[in-house]
Short mmCIF file of C-alpha atoms and ligand atoms in Angstrom, two decimals:
data_model
loop_
_atom_site.label_atom_id
_atom_site.label_comp_id
_atom_site.label_asym_id
_atom_site.label_seq_id
_atom_site.Cartn_x
_atom_site.Cartn_y
_atom_site.Cartn_z
CA MET A 600 -17.26 15.76 -48.21
CA SER A 601 -16.82 13.13 -45.57
CA TYR A 602 -16.69 9.20 -45.81
CA GLU A 603 -16.27 6.42 -43.69
CA ILE A 604 -13.50 4.13 -44.49
CA ARG A 605 -12.58 0.94 -43.07
CA ASN A 606 -8.62 0.59 -41.72
CA ASN A 607 -7.55 -1.66 -44.06
CA LYS A 608 -8.81 0.77 -47.35
CA PHE A 609 -7.32 3.74 -45.39
CA ASN A 610 -4.16 2.28 -45.48
CA SER A 611 -4.30 1.27 -49.38
CA TYR A 612 -4.80 4.96 -49.68
CA LEU A 613 -1.66 5.86 -47.38
CA GLU A 614 0.35 3.19 -49.54
CA LYS A 615 -0.50 5.31 -52.84
CA TRP A 616 -0.09 8.63 -51.20
CA SER A 617 3.32 7.51 -50.16
CA LYS A 618 4.77 7.52 -53.61
CA ASP A 619 4.43 11.22 -53.47
CA TYR A 620 4.61 12.25 -49.58
CA GLU A 621 6.56 10.99 -46.84
CA ILE A 622 3.73 10.68 -44.00
CA TYR A 623 4.16 11.30 -40.57
CA GLY A 624 2.62 11.09 -37.34
CA PRO A 625 2.60 10.51 -33.96
CA VAL A 626 3.94 6.97 -33.19
CA ARG A 627 4.42 5.26 -29.87
CA ILE A 628 7.96 4.03 -29.20
CA LEU A 629 8.11 1.17 -26.47
CA GLY A 630 10.53 1.59 -23.80
CA GLY A 631 11.62 4.90 -25.55
CA GLY A 632 10.69 7.29 -22.52
CA ARG A 633 12.19 8.65 -19.67
CA PHE A 634 12.51 5.05 -17.89
CA SER A 635 13.14 2.00 -19.15
CA ASP A 636 9.71 0.90 -18.28
CA THR A 637 7.87 4.12 -20.15
CA ASP A 638 6.87 4.86 -23.61
CA ASN A 639 7.74 7.84 -25.98
CA ILE A 640 5.21 9.10 -28.42
CA ARG A 641 6.76 11.33 -31.07
CA TYR A 642 6.45 12.09 -35.11
CA GLU A 643 7.65 9.30 -37.31
CA LYS A 644 7.18 8.17 -40.80
CA ILE A 645 3.94 6.06 -40.86
CA LYS A 646 2.73 3.28 -43.34
CA ASN A 647 -0.36 2.20 -41.61
CA ILE A 648 -3.35 3.95 -39.84
CA GLU A 649 -2.66 1.92 -37.12
CA ASP A 650 0.93 3.29 -36.52
CA ILE A 651 -0.98 6.52 -35.18
CA GLU A 652 -1.07 6.68 -31.32
CA TYR A 653 -3.93 8.77 -31.24
CA LYS A 654 -5.43 8.17 -27.85
CA GLU A 655 -2.86 10.13 -26.28
CA LYS A 656 -0.94 13.41 -26.63
CA SER A 657 2.19 13.21 -28.28
CA ILE A 658 5.03 13.95 -26.01
CA PHE A 659 7.24 15.88 -28.91
CA SER A 660 5.12 17.71 -31.66
CA ALA A 661 5.06 17.70 -35.52
CA LYS A 662 7.74 20.60 -35.28
CA GLU A 663 10.61 18.29 -35.90
CA VAL A 664 8.83 17.57 -39.45
CA LEU A 665 9.31 20.98 -40.28
CA PHE A 666 12.52 21.87 -38.19
CA PRO A 667 14.58 18.93 -37.98
CA VAL A 668 16.32 18.16 -34.31
CA THR A 669 19.60 18.38 -36.25
CA GLU A 670 19.92 19.43 -40.37
CA THR A 671 22.95 19.79 -42.69
CA ILE A 672 22.89 23.63 -43.69
CA PHE A 673 26.07 23.42 -45.92
CA ASN A 674 28.82 20.86 -46.62
CA ILE A 675 32.26 21.94 -46.53
CA GLN A 676 34.74 20.19 -48.81
CA GLU A 677 38.38 21.95 -48.48
CA GLU A 678 37.89 25.42 -49.84
CA ARG A 679 34.64 24.70 -51.26
CA LEU A 680 31.30 25.32 -49.77
CA SER A 681 28.08 23.45 -51.37
CA GLU A 682 24.17 23.09 -50.16
CA PRO A 683 23.24 19.64 -49.26
CA ASN A 684 21.47 17.40 -52.04
CA TYR A 685 17.65 18.16 -51.64
CA GLU A 686 15.13 15.82 -52.88
CA ASN A 687 11.83 17.50 -53.75
CA LYS A 688 9.85 15.83 -50.70
CA LYS A 689 6.38 16.47 -50.17
CA TYR A 690 5.05 15.90 -46.59
CA LEU A 691 1.64 15.00 -45.29
CA VAL A 692 1.30 15.20 -41.46
CA PHE A 693 -1.21 14.04 -39.02
CA LEU A 694 -1.42 16.60 -35.91
CA ARG A 695 -3.93 18.27 -33.80
CA SER A 696 -5.66 21.54 -33.76
CA CYS A 697 -3.17 23.22 -31.31
CA ASP A 698 -0.10 21.86 -33.61
CA ILE A 699 -1.15 23.14 -36.48
CA HIS A 700 -1.55 26.95 -34.94
CA ALA A 701 1.98 26.18 -33.75
CA ILE A 702 2.87 25.62 -37.20
CA ASP A 703 1.37 29.28 -37.99
CA ARG A 704 3.55 30.65 -35.30
CA MET A 705 6.69 28.83 -36.81
CA ASP A 706 5.45 30.38 -40.23
CA ASN A 707 5.88 34.00 -38.48
CA ILE A 708 9.28 33.18 -37.21
CA PHE A 709 10.81 31.33 -40.14
CA LEU A 710 9.07 33.27 -42.77
CA LYS A 711 7.61 36.88 -41.74
CA ASN A 712 10.04 38.01 -39.18
CA GLY A 713 11.53 40.92 -41.22
CA SER A 714 12.77 40.50 -44.85
CA PHE A 715 15.03 37.35 -44.60
CA GLN A 716 13.00 33.89 -45.13
CA ASP A 717 14.57 30.66 -43.80
CA PRO A 718 14.85 28.78 -47.03
CA TYR A 719 15.67 25.32 -45.17
CA TYR A 720 11.87 25.83 -43.22
CA LYS A 721 10.44 27.33 -46.59
CA ARG A 722 11.33 24.49 -48.69
CA ARG A 723 9.49 21.74 -46.02
CA ARG A 724 6.41 24.34 -45.49
CA GLU A 725 5.52 24.87 -49.16
CA ASN A 726 5.55 21.35 -49.79
CA THR A 727 3.43 20.01 -46.61
CA LYS A 728 -0.01 19.15 -46.04
CA PHE A 729 -2.01 18.75 -42.61
CA ILE A 730 -4.38 16.02 -41.78
CA LEU A 731 -6.33 17.37 -38.73
CA MET A 732 -6.87 14.80 -35.89
CA GLY A 733 -9.32 15.79 -34.02
CA CYS A 734 -9.82 15.85 -30.46
CA ASN A 735 -12.98 14.78 -28.44
CA ASN A 736 -11.53 15.28 -24.94
CA SER A 737 -9.10 17.49 -23.45
CA PHE A 738 -6.04 16.04 -22.28
CA GLU A 739 -3.99 16.85 -18.82
CA ASN A 740 -2.58 20.39 -18.99
CA CYS A 741 -3.82 21.49 -22.29
CA PHE A 742 -5.19 25.21 -22.02
CA CYS A 743 -6.02 25.17 -25.83
CA VAL A 744 -9.13 26.95 -25.24
CA SER A 745 -7.86 29.82 -23.27
CA MET A 746 -5.45 30.37 -26.52
CA GLU A 747 -7.91 29.94 -28.93
CA THR A 748 -6.55 27.03 -30.67
CA ASN A 749 -8.82 24.34 -30.10
CA LYS A 750 -10.13 25.08 -33.33
CA THR A 751 -8.68 25.48 -36.83
CA ASP A 752 -10.05 25.86 -40.79
CA ASN A 753 -5.99 25.37 -42.09
CA TYR A 754 -6.10 21.61 -42.75
CA SER A 755 -6.51 19.40 -45.83
CA MET A 756 -8.13 16.54 -44.54
CA GLY A 757 -9.71 16.08 -41.14
CA ILE A 758 -9.80 12.53 -39.40
CA LYS A 759 -11.61 10.51 -36.40
CA PHE A 760 -10.53 7.41 -35.25
CA PHE A 761 -12.28 4.31 -34.39
CA ASP A 762 -10.52 0.85 -33.62
CA ASP A 763 -11.42 -0.47 -37.17
CA LYS A 764 -12.39 2.31 -39.41
CA VAL A 765 -11.69 6.25 -39.47
CA TYR A 766 -14.19 9.14 -40.63
CA ILE A 767 -12.40 11.70 -42.99
CA GLU A 768 -13.63 14.66 -44.19
CA VAL A 769 -11.67 15.90 -47.24
CA LYS A 770 -11.47 19.67 -48.08
CA ASP A 771 -8.33 19.82 -50.40
CA PRO A 772 -9.28 19.29 -53.96
CA ILE A 773 -6.13 17.20 -54.64
CA PHE A 774 -7.57 14.43 -52.63
CA GLN A 775 -11.27 14.47 -53.14
CA GLU A 776 -10.97 12.71 -56.53
CA GLU A 777 -9.63 10.09 -54.79
CA PHE A 778 -12.50 9.07 -52.21
CA LYS A 779 -15.22 9.16 -55.10
CA GLY A 780 -17.33 5.67 -54.57
CA GLU A 781 -16.76 5.31 -50.91
CA ASN A 782 -19.38 5.77 -48.03
CA GLU A 783 -20.34 9.35 -47.50
CA VAL A 784 -21.11 10.30 -43.90
CA GLU A 785 -21.89 13.73 -41.90
CA PHE A 786 -18.66 14.54 -40.68
CA THR A 787 -16.36 17.60 -39.28
CA PRO A 788 -13.51 16.92 -37.01
CA ASP A 789 -14.28 17.15 -33.42
CA TYR A 790 -13.01 19.55 -30.87
CA VAL A 791 -12.95 20.63 -27.35
CA LEU A 792 -14.76 23.37 -25.86
CA GLU A 793 -13.38 23.18 -22.45
CA ASN A 794 -10.24 22.17 -20.79
CA HIS A 795 -9.40 21.40 -17.18
CA TYR A 796 -7.40 24.61 -16.65
CA ASN A 797 -8.07 27.74 -17.84
CA VAL A 798 -5.51 30.52 -18.45
CA THR A 799 -5.86 34.17 -19.19
CA VAL A 800 -3.30 35.87 -21.33
CA PRO A 801 -2.21 39.26 -20.12
CA ASP A 802 -3.17 42.59 -21.86
CA VAL A 803 0.52 43.55 -23.59
CA LYS A 804 -0.98 46.93 -23.67
CA LYS A 805 -1.17 47.17 -19.77
CA LEU A 806 1.75 45.12 -19.11
CA ASP A 807 4.95 47.43 -17.41
CA PHE A 808 8.46 46.93 -17.63
CA SER A 809 8.47 46.80 -13.66
CA LEU A 810 7.07 43.03 -13.98
CA PHE A 811 10.66 42.13 -15.33
CA ASN A 812 12.04 42.70 -11.95
CA ASP A 813 9.23 41.22 -10.02
CA GLU A 814 9.88 38.76 -7.00
CA MET A 815 8.00 36.23 -8.71
CA TRP A 816 10.85 35.23 -10.78
CA LYS A 817 13.18 34.59 -8.28
CA ASP A 818 10.92 31.48 -7.43
CA TYR A 819 12.01 29.80 -10.40
CA GLU A 820 15.83 30.07 -9.50
CA ASN A 821 15.80 27.32 -7.21
CA ARG A 822 13.05 25.20 -8.75
CA CYS A 823 14.76 24.96 -12.38
CA ILE A 824 17.16 22.68 -13.05
CA ALA A 825 17.78 24.25 -16.53
CA CYS A 826 17.03 21.01 -18.12
CA GLY A 827 15.30 22.34 -21.42
CA ARG A 828 12.68 19.60 -21.52
CA CYS A 829 10.11 22.39 -21.68
CA ASN A 830 11.72 24.22 -24.58
CA PHE A 831 12.48 21.11 -26.69
CA SER A 832 8.70 19.67 -26.28
CA CYS A 833 7.51 23.37 -27.05
CA PRO A 834 6.00 23.37 -30.53
CA THR A 835 6.54 27.14 -30.88
CA CYS A 836 10.07 26.96 -29.52
CA THR A 837 12.18 27.79 -32.42
CA CYS A 838 15.87 28.64 -31.32
CA PHE A 839 19.05 27.01 -32.75
CA THR A 840 22.71 26.79 -32.62
CA THR A 841 25.15 26.06 -35.41
CA THR A 842 27.99 23.40 -35.17
CA ASP A 843 30.69 22.36 -37.43
CA ILE A 844 31.61 18.74 -37.88
CA HIS A 845 34.89 17.84 -39.54
CA TYR A 846 35.10 14.34 -40.70
CA LYS A 847 37.41 11.82 -39.24
CA GLU A 848 38.93 10.61 -42.14
CA ASN A 849 39.81 14.09 -43.70
CA GLN A 850 39.54 17.01 -41.23
CA ASP A 851 39.22 19.55 -44.32
CA ASN A 852 35.70 18.00 -45.18
CA GLY A 853 32.73 18.23 -43.28
CA GLU A 854 29.49 19.96 -42.66
CA ARG A 855 27.90 22.88 -40.69
CA ARG A 856 24.85 21.87 -39.10
CA ARG A 857 21.84 23.86 -37.21
CA VAL A 858 20.76 22.23 -33.94
CA TRP A 859 17.89 22.72 -31.59
CA ALA A 860 19.06 24.69 -28.76
CA GLY A 861 16.84 26.47 -26.33
CA CYS A 862 16.59 29.44 -23.62
CA GLN A 863 16.15 27.61 -20.60
CA VAL A 864 19.62 25.69 -20.67
CA ASP A 865 23.07 26.46 -19.97
CA LYS A 866 25.38 28.56 -22.61
CA PHE A 867 22.36 29.40 -24.35
CA THR A 868 23.38 32.92 -23.80
CA ASP A 869 27.02 32.77 -23.22
CA MET A 870 29.11 34.78 -25.44
CA ALA A 871 32.82 35.10 -26.30
CA GLY A 872 34.92 36.84 -23.17
CA GLY A 873 32.64 34.70 -20.74
CA HIS A 874 29.84 37.27 -20.64
CA SER A 875 26.23 35.50 -20.03
CA PHE A 876 22.84 37.34 -20.47
CA ARG A 877 20.67 35.28 -18.17
CA ARG A 878 22.85 32.93 -15.66
CA ASP A 879 20.23 32.50 -13.25
CA TYR A 880 16.96 30.41 -14.07
CA GLY A 881 14.49 32.57 -12.76
CA SER A 882 15.82 35.19 -15.31
CA ARG A 883 15.40 32.34 -18.09
CA MET A 884 11.85 31.66 -16.99
CA ARG A 885 11.25 35.45 -17.21
CA PHE A 886 12.55 35.71 -20.52
CA LYS A 887 10.71 32.42 -22.15
CA THR A 888 7.53 33.63 -20.76
CA MET A 889 7.86 37.10 -22.05
CA HIS A 890 8.70 35.92 -25.54
CA LYS A 891 5.78 33.78 -25.62
CA VAL A 892 2.93 36.32 -24.28
CA TYR A 893 4.34 39.61 -24.78
CA ASP A 894 7.21 40.13 -27.26
CA PHE A 895 5.64 37.81 -29.91
CA LYS A 896 2.16 39.09 -29.55
CA LYS A 897 3.46 42.87 -30.10
CA ARG A 898 5.18 41.88 -33.19
CA PHE A 899 2.77 39.35 -34.61
CA GLY A 900 -0.49 40.03 -33.32
CA GLU A 901 -0.94 36.67 -31.60
CA THR A 902 0.43 34.91 -28.40
CA MET A 903 3.26 32.42 -29.38
CA CYS A 904 2.06 29.56 -26.77
CA VAL A 905 -0.63 27.61 -28.34
CA GLY A 906 -1.51 26.11 -24.83
CA CYS A 907 -0.65 22.65 -25.61
CA GLY A 908 0.63 21.94 -22.22
CA ARG A 909 3.60 19.88 -22.98
CA CYS A 910 5.99 21.90 -21.12
CA ASP A 911 4.11 21.37 -18.13
CA ASP A 912 3.62 17.70 -18.99
CA ARG A 913 7.43 17.51 -19.45
CA CYS A 914 8.95 19.37 -16.41
CA PRO A 915 10.47 17.31 -13.61
CA GLU A 916 10.15 19.94 -11.21
CA TYR A 917 6.44 20.50 -11.79
CA ILE A 918 6.69 23.80 -12.93
CA SER A 919 3.72 25.00 -14.63
CA PHE A 920 4.18 27.24 -17.49
CA ALA A 921 0.26 28.11 -17.70
CA ARG A 922 0.38 28.90 -13.83
CA CYS A 923 3.22 31.41 -14.65
CA ILE A 924 1.25 32.97 -17.22
CA ASN A 925 -1.86 33.43 -15.07
CA LEU A 926 0.08 34.99 -12.42
CA VAL A 927 2.02 37.59 -14.62
CA SER A 928 -2.11 38.19 -15.50
CA GLU A 929 -2.77 38.96 -11.98
CA LYS A 930 0.57 41.04 -11.41
CA VAL A 931 -0.60 42.98 -14.55
CA ASN A 932 -4.16 43.56 -13.37
CA GLU A 933 -3.02 44.46 -9.71
CA GLU A 934 -0.56 47.21 -11.05
CA ASN A 935 -3.65 48.70 -13.10
CA LYS A 936 -5.93 48.42 -9.96
CA GLU A 937 -3.15 50.50 -7.74
CA GLU A 938 -2.54 53.06 -10.60
CA LYS A 939 -6.40 53.86 -10.87
S1 LIG B 2205 4.71 27.27 -24.05
FE1 LIG B 2205 4.37 25.05 -23.25
S2 LIG B 2205 2.11 25.20 -23.47
FE2 LIG B 2205 2.97 27.02 -24.65
S3 LIG B 2205 2.76 25.94 -26.90
FE3 LIG B 2205 4.89 25.77 -25.60
S4 LIG B 2205 4.78 23.68 -24.65
FE4 LIG B 2205 3.03 24.55 -25.23
S1 LIG B 2206 11.26 21.54 -17.88
FE1 LIG B 2206 11.16 23.02 -15.85
S2 LIG B 2206 12.96 22.34 -14.76
FE2 LIG B 2206 13.34 22.12 -17.08
S3 LIG B 2206 14.15 23.88 -17.96
FE3 LIG B 2206 11.80 23.85 -18.46
S4 LIG B 2206 11.23 25.16 -16.01
FE4 LIG B 2206 13.24 24.50 -16.01
#
């Protein structure tokens, strides 16, 4: 069922849900952007529907709700290690179709990648429900249609924003009772049917290892500056490192944290003894690209990249990852033509 609800009424639902859920959505942070006069749009706890920035693409994704930038994995008290005290929180997250698909990719990495399930991710993921924010137009650099992530059925509620009201589709039985008596409407969330840029994903069966040594990667050696903005804004990058923190008051006490890391940044592949697997930035671009469109697909049957375009939005060197995927596809097709 779908309903039309005025903003102030919807805010009373949010207030009620906030007793059981932490509610997150994309929020505009004035002056919090790259320069002092630019804003940031990232995921924060929200209280009112007006807190949500729905007219623009968020700079960071909902990834950090389920996989925080930094997280304590255990506490150290002299000889004793203990798990942090976790409240049994539930999460309600407003997000777009591509980002729901990105969470499906994170599920593969954290929950279905061999016999081990990541307990920190699992604890949050099992308690998370999605409110799908429909897209009625494609944003700059999106290529979700090419990646087949422009649509999803995986949500509890779907929403469309107007200035003073929302349309809401309620699929999850847990929320269905709540809206009884509200004004019913015909509504399902919007989704885009075309983007400004199209991407062709390479056929993994045709991809040859000679591509790993192709000259195309050299182009990125000089252009990339290893800032890692593409990794940290990507909803499907899940690499992390761990770091130990010792408290000033007592150096025998502290905590071990995991902290986001990224394959494009310096030191990511540094080993004891000084060896580093990918020192040059072209190799890092090759590794990232192949992981997103080749290795992951071979293992899980779907491309890791969901086409949100945030890496292209954020790169200070105007490196286009979408263009890079197309270049790989062109090379794969050329090679296969030559072989025939
Ligand atoms: S690689 Fe780029 S386009 Fe693909 S999911 Fe990550 S940020 Fe989005
Ligand atoms: S955002 Fe651009 S310059 Fe920065 S690491 Fe990624 S590809 Fe390189």
